[in-house]
CSV table of N, CA and C and ligand atoms in Angstrom, one decimal:
chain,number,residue,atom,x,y,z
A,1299,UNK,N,8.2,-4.5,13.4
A,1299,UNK,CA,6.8,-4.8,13.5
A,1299,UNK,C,6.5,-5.5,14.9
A,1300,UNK,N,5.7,-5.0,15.6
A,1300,UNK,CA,5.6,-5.2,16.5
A,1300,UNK,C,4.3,-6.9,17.2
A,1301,UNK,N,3.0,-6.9,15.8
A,1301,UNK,CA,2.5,-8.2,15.6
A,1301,UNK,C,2.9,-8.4,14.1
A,1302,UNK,N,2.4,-9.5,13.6
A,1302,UNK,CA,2.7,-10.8,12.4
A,1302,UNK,C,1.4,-11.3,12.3
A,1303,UNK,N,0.9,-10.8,10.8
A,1303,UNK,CA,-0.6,-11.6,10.9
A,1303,UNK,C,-0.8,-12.0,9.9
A,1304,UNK,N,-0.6,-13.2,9.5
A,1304,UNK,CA,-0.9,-14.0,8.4
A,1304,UNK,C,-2.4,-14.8,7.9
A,1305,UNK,N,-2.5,-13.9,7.1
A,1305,UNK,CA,-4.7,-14.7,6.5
A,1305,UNK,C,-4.2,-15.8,5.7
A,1306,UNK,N,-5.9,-16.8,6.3
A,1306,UNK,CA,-4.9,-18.4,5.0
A,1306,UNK,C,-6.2,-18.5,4.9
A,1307,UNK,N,-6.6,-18.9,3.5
A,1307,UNK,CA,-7.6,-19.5,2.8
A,1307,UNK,C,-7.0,-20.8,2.0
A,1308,UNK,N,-8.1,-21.2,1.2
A,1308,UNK,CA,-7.9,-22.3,0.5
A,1308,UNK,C,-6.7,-22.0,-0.6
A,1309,UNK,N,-7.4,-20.9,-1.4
A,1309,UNK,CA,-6.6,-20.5,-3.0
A,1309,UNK,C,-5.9,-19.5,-2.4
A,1310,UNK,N,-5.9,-18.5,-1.7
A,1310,UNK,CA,-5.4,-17.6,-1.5
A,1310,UNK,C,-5.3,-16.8,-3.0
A,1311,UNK,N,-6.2,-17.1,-3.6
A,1311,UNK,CA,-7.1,-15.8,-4.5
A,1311,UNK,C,-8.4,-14.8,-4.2
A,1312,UNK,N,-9.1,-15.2,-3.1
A,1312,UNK,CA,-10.0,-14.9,-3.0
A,1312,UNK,C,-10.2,-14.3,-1.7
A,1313,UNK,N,-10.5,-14.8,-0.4
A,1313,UNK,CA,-10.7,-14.4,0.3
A,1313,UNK,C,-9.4,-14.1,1.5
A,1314,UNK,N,-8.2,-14.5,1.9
A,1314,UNK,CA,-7.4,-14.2,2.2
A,1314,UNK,C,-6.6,-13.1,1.9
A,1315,UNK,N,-6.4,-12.7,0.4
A,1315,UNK,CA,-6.1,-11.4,-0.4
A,1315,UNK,C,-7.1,-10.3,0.1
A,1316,UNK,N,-8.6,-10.9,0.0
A,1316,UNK,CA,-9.4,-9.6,0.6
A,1316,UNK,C,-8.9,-9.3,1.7
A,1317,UNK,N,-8.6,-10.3,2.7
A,1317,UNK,CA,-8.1,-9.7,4.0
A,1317,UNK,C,-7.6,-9.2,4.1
A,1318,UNK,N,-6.1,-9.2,3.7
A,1318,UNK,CA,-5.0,-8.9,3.4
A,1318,UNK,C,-4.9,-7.2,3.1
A,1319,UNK,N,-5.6,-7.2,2.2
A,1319,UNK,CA,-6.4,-5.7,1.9
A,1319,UNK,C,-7.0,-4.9,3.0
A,1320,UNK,N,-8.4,-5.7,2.8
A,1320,UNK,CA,-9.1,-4.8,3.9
A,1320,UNK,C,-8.2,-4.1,5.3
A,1321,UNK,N,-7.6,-5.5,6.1
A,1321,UNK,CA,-6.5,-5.4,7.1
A,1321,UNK,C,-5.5,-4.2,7.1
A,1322,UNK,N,-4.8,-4.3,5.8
A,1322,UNK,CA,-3.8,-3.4,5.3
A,1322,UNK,C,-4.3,-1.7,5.6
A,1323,UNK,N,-5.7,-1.9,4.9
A,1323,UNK,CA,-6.2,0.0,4.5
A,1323,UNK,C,-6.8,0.3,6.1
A,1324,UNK,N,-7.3,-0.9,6.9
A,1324,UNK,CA,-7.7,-0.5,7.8
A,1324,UNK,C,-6.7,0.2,9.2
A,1325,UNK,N,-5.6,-0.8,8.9
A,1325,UNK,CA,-4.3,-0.6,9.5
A,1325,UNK,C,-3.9,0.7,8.9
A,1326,UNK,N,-4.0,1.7,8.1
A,1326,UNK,CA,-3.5,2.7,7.9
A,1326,UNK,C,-3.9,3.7,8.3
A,1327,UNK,N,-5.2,3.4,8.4
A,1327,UNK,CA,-6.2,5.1,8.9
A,1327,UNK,C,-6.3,4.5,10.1
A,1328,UNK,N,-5.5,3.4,10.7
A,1328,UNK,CA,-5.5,4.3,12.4
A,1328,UNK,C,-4.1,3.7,12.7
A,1329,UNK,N,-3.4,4.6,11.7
A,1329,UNK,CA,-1.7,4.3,12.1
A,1329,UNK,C,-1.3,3.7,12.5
A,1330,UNK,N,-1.4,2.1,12.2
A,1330,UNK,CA,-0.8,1.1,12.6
A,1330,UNK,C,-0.2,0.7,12.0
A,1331,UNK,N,0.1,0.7,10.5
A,1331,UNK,CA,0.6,0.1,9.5
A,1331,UNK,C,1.9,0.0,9.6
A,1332,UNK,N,2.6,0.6,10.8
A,1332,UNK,CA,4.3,0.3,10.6
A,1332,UNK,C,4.3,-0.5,12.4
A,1333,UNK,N,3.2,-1.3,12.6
A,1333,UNK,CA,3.5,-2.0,14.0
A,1333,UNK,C,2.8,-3.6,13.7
A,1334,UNK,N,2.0,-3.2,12.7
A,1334,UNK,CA,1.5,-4.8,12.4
A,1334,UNK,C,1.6,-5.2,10.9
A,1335,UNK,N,2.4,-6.5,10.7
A,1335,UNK,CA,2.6,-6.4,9.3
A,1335,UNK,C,1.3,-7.5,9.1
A,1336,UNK,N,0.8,-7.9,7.8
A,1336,UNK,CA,0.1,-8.6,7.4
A,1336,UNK,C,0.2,-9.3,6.1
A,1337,UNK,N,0.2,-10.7,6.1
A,1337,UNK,CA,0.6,-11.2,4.6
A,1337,UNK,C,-0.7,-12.6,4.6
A,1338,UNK,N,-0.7,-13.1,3.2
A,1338,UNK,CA,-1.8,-14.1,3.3
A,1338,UNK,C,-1.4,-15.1,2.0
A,1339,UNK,N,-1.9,-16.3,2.7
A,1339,UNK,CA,-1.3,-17.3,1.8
A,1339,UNK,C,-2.6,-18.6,1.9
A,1340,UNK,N,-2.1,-19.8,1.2
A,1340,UNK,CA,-3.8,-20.5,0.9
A,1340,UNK,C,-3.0,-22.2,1.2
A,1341,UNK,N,-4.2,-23.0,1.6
A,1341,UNK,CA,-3.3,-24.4,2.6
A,1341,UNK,C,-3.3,-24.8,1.0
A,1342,UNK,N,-3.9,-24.9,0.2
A,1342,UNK,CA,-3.9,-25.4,-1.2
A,1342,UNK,C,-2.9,-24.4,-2.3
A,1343,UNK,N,-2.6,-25.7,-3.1
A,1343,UNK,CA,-1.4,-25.3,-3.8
A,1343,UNK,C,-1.9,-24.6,-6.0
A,1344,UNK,N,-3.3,-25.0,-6.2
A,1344,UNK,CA,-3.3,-24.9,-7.5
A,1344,UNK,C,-3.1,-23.4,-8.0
A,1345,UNK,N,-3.5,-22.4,-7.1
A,1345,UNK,CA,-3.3,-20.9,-7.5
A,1345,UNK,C,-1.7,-20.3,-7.6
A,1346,UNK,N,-0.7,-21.2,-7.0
A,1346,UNK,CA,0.5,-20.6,-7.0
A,1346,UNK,C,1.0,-19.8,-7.8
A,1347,UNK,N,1.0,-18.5,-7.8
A,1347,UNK,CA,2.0,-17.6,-8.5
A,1347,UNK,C,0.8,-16.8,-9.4
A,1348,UNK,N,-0.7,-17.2,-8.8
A,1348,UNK,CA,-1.8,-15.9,-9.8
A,1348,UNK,C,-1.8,-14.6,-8.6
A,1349,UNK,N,-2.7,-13.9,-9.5
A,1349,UNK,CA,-2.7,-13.1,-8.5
A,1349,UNK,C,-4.2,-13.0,-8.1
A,1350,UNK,N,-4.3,-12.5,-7.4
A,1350,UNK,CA,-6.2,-12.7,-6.5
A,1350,UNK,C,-7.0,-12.3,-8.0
A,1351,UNK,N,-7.9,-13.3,-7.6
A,1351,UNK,CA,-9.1,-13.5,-8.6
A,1351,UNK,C,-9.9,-12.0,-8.9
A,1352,UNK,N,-10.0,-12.1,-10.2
A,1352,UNK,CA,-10.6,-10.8,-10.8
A,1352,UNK,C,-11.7,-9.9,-9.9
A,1353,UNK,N,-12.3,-11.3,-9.4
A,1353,UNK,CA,-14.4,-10.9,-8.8
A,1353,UNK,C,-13.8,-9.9,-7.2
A,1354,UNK,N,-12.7,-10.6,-6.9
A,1354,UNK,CA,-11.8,-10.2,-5.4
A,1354,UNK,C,-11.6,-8.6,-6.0
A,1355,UNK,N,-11.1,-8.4,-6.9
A,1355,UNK,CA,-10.0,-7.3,-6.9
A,1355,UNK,C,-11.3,-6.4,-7.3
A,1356,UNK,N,-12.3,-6.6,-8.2
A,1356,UNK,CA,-13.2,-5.8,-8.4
A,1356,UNK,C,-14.4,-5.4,-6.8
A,1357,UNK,N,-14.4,-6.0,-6.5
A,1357,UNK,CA,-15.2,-5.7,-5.5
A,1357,UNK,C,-14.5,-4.9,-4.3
A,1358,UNK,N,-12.8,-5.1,-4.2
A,1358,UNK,CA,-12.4,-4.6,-3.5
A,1358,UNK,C,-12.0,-2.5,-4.4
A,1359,UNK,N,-12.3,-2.6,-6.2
A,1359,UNK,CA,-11.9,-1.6,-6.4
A,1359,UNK,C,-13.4,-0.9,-6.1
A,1360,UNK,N,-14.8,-0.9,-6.0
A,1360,UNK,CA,-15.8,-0.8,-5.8
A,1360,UNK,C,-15.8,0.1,-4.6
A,1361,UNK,N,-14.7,-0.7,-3.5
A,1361,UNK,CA,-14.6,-0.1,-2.1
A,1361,UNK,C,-13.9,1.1,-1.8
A,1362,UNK,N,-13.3,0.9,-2.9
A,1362,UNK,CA,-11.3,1.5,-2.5
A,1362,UNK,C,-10.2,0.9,-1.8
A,1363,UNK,N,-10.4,-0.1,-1.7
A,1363,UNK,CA,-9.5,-1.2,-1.7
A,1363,UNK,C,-8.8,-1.8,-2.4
A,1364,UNK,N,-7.0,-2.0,-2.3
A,1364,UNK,CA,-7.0,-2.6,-3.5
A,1364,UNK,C,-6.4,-3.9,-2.9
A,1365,UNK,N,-6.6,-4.7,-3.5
A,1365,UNK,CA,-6.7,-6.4,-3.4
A,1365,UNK,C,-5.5,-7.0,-4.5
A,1366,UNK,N,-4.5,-6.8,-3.6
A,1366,UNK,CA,-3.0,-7.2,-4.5
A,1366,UNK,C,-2.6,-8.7,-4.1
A,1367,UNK,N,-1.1,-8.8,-4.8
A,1367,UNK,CA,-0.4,-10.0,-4.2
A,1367,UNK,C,-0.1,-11.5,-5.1
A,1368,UNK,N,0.3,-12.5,-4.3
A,1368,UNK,CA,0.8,-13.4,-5.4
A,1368,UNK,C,0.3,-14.5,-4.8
A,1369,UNK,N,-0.6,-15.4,-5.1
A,1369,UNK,CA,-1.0,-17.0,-4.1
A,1369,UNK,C,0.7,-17.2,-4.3
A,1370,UNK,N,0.1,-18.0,-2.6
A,1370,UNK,CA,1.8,-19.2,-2.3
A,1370,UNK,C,1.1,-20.2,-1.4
A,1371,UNK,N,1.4,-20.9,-1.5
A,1371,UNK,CA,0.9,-22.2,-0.2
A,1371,UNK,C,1.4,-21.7,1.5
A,1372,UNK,N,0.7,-21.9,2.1
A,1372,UNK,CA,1.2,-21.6,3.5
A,1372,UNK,C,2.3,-22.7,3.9
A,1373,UNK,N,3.2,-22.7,4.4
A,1373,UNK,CA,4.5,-23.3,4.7
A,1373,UNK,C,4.7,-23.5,6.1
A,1374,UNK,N,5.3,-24.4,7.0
A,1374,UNK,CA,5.5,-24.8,8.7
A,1374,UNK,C,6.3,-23.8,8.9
A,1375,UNK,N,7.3,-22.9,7.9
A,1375,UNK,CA,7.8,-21.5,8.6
A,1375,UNK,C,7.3,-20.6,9.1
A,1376,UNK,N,5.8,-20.8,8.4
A,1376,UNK,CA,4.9,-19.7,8.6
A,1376,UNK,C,4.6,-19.4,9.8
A,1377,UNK,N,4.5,-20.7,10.6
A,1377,UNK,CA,4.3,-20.7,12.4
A,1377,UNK,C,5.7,-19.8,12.9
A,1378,UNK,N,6.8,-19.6,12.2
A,1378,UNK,CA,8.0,-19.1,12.9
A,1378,UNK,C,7.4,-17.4,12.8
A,1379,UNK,N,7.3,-16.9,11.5
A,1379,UNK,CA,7.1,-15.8,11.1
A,1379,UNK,C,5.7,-15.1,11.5
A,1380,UNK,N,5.0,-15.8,12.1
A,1380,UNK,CA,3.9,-15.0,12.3
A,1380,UNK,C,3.3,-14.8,13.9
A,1381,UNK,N,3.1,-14.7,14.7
A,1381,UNK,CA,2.2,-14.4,15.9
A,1381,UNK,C,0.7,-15.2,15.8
A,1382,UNK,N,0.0,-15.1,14.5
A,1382,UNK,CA,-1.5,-15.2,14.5
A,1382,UNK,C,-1.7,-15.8,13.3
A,1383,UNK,N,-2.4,-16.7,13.0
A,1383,UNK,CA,-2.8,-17.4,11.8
A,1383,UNK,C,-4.1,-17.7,11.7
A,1384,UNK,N,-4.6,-16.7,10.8
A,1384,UNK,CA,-6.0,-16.2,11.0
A,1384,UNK,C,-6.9,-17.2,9.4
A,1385,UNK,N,-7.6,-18.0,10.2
A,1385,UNK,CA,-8.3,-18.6,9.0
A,1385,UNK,C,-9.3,-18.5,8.4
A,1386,UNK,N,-10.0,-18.6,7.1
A,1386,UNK,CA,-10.9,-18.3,6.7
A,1386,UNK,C,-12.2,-19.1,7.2
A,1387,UNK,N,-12.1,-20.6,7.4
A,1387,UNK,CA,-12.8,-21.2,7.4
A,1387,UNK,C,-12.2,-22.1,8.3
A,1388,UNK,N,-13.4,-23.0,8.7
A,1388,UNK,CA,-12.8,-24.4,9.7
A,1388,UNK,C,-12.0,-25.5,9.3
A,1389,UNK,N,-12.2,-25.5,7.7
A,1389,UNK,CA,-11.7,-26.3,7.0
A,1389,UNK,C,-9.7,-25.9,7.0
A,1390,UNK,N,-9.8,-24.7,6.8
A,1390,UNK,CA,-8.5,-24.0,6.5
A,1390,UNK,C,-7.9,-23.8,8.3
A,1391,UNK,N,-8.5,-23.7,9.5
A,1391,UNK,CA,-8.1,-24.0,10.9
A,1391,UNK,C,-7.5,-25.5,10.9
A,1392,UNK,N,-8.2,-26.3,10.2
A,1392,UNK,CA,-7.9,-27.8,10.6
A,1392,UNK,C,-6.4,-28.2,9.9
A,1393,UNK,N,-6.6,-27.5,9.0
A,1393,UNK,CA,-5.6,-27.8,8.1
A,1393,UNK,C,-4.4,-27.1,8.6
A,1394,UNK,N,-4.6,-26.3,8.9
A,1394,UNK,CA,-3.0,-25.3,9.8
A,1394,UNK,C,-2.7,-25.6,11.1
A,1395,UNK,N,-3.6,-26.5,11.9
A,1395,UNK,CA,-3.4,-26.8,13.3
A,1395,UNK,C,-3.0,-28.7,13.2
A,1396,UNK,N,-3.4,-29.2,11.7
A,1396,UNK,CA,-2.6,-30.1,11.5
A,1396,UNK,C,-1.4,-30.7,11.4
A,1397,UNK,N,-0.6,-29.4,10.7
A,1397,UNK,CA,0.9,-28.9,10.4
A,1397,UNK,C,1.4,-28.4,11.1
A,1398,UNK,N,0.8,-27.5,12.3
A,1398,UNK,CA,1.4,-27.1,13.2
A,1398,UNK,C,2.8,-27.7,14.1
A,1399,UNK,N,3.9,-27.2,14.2
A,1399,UNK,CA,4.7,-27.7,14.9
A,1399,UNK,C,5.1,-28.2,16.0
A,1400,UNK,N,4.0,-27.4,16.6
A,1400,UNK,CA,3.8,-27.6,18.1
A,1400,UNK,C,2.7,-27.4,18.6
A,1401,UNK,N,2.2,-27.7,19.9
A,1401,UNK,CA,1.1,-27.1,20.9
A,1401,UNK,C,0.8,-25.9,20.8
A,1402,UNK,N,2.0,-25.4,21.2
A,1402,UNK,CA,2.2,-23.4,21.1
A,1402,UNK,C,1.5,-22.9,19.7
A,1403,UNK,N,2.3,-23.5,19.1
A,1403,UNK,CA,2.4,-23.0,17.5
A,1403,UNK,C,0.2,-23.2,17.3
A,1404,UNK,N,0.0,-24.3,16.9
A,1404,UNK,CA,-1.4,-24.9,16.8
A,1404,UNK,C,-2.4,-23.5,17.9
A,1405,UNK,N,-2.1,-23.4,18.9
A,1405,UNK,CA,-2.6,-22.6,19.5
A,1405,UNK,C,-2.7,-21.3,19.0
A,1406,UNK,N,-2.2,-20.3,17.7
A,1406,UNK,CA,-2.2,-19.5,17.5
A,1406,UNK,C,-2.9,-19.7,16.1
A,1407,UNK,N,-3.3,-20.4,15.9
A,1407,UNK,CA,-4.4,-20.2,14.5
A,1407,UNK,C,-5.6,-19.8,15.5
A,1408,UNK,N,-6.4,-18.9,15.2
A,1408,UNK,CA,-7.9,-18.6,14.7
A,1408,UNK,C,-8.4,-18.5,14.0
A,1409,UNK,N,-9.9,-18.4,14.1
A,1409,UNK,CA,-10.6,-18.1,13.0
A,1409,UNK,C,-11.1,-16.4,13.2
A,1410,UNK,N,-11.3,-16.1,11.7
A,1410,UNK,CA,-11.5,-14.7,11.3
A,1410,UNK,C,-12.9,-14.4,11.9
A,1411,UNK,N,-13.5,-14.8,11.7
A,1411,UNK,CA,-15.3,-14.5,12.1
A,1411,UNK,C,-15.1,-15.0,14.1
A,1412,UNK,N,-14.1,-15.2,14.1
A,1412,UNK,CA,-14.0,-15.4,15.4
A,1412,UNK,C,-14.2,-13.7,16.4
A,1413,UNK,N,-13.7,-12.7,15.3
A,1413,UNK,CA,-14.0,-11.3,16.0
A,1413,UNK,C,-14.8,-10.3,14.8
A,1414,UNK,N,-15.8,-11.4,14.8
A,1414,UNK,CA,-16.9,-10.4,13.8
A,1414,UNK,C,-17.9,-10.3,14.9
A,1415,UNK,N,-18.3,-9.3,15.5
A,1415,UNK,CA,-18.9,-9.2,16.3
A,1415,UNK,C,-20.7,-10.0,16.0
A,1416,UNK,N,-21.0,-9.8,14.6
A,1416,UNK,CA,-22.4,-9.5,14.4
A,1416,UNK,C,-22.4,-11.5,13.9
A,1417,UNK,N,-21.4,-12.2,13.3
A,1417,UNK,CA,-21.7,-13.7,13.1
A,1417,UNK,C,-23.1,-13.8,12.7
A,1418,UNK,N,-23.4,-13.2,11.6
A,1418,UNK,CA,-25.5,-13.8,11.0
A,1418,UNK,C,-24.8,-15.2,10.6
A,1419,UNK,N,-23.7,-15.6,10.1
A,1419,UNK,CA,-24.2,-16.6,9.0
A,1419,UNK,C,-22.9,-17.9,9.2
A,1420,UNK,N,-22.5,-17.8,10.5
A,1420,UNK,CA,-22.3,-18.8,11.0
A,1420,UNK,C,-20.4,-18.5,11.3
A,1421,UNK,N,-19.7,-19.3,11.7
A,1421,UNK,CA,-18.2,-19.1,11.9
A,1421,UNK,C,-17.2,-19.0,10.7
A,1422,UNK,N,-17.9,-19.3,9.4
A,1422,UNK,CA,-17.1,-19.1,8.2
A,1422,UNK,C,-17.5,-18.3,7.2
A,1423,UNK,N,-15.6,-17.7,6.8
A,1423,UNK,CA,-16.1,-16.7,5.6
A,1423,UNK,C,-16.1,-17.9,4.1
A,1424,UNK,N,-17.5,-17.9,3.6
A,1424,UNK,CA,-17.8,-18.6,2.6
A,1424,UNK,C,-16.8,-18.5,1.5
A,1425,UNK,N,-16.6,-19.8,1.1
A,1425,UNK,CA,-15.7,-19.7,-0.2
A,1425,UNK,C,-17.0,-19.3,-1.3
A,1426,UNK,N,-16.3,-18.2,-1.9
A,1426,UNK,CA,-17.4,-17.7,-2.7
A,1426,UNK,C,-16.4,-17.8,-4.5
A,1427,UNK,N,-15.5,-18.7,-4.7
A,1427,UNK,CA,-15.1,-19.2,-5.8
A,1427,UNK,C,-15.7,-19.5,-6.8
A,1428,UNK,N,-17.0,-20.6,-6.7
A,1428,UNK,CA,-17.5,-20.8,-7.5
A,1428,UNK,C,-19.1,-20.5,-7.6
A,1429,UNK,N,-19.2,-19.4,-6.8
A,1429,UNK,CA,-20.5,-18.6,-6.9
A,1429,UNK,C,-20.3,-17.8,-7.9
A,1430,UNK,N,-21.4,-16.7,-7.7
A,1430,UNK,CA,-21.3,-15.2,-8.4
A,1430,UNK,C,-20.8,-13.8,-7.6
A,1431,UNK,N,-21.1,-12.6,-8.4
A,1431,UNK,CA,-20.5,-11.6,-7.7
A,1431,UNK,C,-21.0,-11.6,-6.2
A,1432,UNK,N,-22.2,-11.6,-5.9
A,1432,UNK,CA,-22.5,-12.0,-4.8
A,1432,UNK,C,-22.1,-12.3,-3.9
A,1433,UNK,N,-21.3,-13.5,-4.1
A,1433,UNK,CA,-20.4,-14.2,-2.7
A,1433,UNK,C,-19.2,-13.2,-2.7
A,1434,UNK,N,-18.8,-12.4,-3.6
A,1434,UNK,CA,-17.5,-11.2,-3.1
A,1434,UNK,C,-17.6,-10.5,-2.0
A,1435,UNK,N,-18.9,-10.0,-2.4
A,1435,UNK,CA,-19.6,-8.3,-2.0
A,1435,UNK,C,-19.5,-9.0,-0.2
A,1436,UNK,N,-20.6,-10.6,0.0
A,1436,UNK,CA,-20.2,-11.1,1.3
A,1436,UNK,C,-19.3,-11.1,1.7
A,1437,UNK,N,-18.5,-11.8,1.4
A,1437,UNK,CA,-16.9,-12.0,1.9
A,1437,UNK,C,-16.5,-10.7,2.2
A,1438,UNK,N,-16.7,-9.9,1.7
A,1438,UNK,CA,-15.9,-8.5,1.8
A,1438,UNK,C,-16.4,-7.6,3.2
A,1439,UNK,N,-17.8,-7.8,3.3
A,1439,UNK,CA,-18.5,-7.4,4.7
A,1439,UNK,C,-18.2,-8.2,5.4
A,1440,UNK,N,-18.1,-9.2,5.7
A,1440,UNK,CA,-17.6,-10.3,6.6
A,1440,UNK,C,-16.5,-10.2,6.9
A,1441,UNK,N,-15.4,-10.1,6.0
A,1441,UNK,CA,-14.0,-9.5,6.2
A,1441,UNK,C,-13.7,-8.4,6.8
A,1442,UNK,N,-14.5,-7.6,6.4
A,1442,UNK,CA,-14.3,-6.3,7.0
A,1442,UNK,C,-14.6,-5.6,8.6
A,1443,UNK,N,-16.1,-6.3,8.5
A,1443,UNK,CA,-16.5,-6.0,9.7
A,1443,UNK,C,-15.4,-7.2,11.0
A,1444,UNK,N,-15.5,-8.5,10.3
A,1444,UNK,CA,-13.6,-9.2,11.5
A,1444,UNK,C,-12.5,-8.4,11.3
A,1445,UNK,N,-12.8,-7.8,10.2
A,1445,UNK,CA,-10.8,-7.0,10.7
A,1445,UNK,C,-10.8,-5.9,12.2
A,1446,UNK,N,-12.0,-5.5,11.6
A,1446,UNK,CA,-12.1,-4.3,13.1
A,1446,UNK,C,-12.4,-4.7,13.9
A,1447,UNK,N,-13.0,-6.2,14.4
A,1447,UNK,CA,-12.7,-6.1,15.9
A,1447,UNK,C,-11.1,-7.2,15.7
A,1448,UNK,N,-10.5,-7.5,14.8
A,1448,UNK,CA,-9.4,-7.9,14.8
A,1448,UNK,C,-8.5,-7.0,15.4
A,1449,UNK,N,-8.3,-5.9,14.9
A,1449,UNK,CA,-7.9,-4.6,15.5
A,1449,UNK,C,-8.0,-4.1,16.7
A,1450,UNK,N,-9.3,-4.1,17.2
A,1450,UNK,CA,-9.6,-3.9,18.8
A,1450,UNK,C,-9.0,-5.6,19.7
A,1451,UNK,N,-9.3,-6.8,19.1
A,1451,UNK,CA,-8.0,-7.5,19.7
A,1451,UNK,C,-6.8,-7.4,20.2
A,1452,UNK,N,-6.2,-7.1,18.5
A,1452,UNK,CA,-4.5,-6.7,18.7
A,1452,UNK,C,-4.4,-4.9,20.0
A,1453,UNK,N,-5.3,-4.4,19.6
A,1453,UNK,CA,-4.7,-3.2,20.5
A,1453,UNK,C,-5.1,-3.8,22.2
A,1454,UNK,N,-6.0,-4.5,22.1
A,1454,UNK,CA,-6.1,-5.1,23.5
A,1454,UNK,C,-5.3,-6.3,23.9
A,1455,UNK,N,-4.6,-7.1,23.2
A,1455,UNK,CA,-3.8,-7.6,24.0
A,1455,UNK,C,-2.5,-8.2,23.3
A,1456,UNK,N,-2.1,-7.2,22.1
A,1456,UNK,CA,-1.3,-7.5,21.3
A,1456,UNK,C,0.1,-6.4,21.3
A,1457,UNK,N,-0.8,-5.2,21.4
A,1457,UNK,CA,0.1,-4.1,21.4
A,1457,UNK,C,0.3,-3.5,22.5
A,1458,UNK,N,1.4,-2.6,22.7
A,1458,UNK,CA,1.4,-2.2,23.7
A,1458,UNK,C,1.1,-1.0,23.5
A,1459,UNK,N,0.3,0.3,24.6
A,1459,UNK,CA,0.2,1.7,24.3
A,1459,UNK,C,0.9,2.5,23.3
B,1245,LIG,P1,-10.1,-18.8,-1.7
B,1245,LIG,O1,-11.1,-19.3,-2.9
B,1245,LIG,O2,-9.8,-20.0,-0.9
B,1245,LIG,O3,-10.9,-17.8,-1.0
B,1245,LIG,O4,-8.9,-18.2,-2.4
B,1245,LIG,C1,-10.8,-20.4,-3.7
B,1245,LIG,C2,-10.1,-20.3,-4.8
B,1245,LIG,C3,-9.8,-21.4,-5.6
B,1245,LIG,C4,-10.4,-22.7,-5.2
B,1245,LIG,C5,-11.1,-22.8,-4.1
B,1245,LIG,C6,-11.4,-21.7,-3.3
B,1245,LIG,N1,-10.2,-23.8,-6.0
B,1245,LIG,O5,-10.7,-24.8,-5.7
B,1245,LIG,O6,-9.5,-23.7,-7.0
């Protein structure tokens, strides 16, 4: 693999998994899927060992997407194993640039809406947890539309030809 891209949310039930997804299916229909790996994990620990929340996985079968995986807490290795640490929210940047091990390291979290070109509803993808189906269907366009210019990132200054 040529990049390492790890999505972190809070639960890592919800919106990180969707990434994780969207990223994955997006990464396949333009053959990249054996140059960039992708995995997603959550700064909070109560979801450990579920698998993404029901409202996640439905919205992502809706799409054709499927929305797999196991919550784990994000871990200080994570800065070894990954290139990019892509956050859901400001809350979840603060928290990973907290732990960070270094300057370097801290320097490679961003945020996800950071390459959504269109930003209506501000720098964060909303914890949509304790809303209704609603907040999925968001997250999911929000997500979706940051992976693809996440993609035009990585080919611009991640990958090589
Ligand atoms: P996520 O959503 O961070 O997108 O996975 C949440 C899941 C669970 C909780 C909060 C957010 N929780 O407080 O349990």
């Amino acid at each position: 693999m040529e990049v390492r891209v790890l999505f972190v949310c809070l639960g890592n039930i919800c919106r990180s998994p969707t990434a994780e997804g969207v990223m994955r299916d997006l990464l396949g229909a333009e053959s990249l899927e054996q140059r960039v790996a992708v995995d997603s994990a959550g700064t909070g620990s109560w979801h450990v060992g579920s698998a993404p929340d029901r409202r996640a996985r439905a919205e992502g079968a809706r799409r054709g997407v499927e929305i797999t995986g196991t919550s784990r807490q994000v871990v200080v290795d994570d800065f070894e194993e990954f290139d990019l640490l892509v956050a859901m929210d400001a809350e979840n940047a603060a928290h990973l640039r907290a732990i960070a091990p270094s300057q370097d390291a801290a320097a490679r979290v961003v945020m996800l809406r950071a390459f959504d070109p269109a930003t209506p509803h501000g720098p964060d993808v909303p914890d949509p947890y304790y809303g209704g189906d609603d907040g999925f269907a968001d997250v999911f366009e929000l997500v979706e539309a940051s992976c693809r210019g996440l993609i035009a990132e990585l080919r611009a200054n991640h990958l090589s030809e």
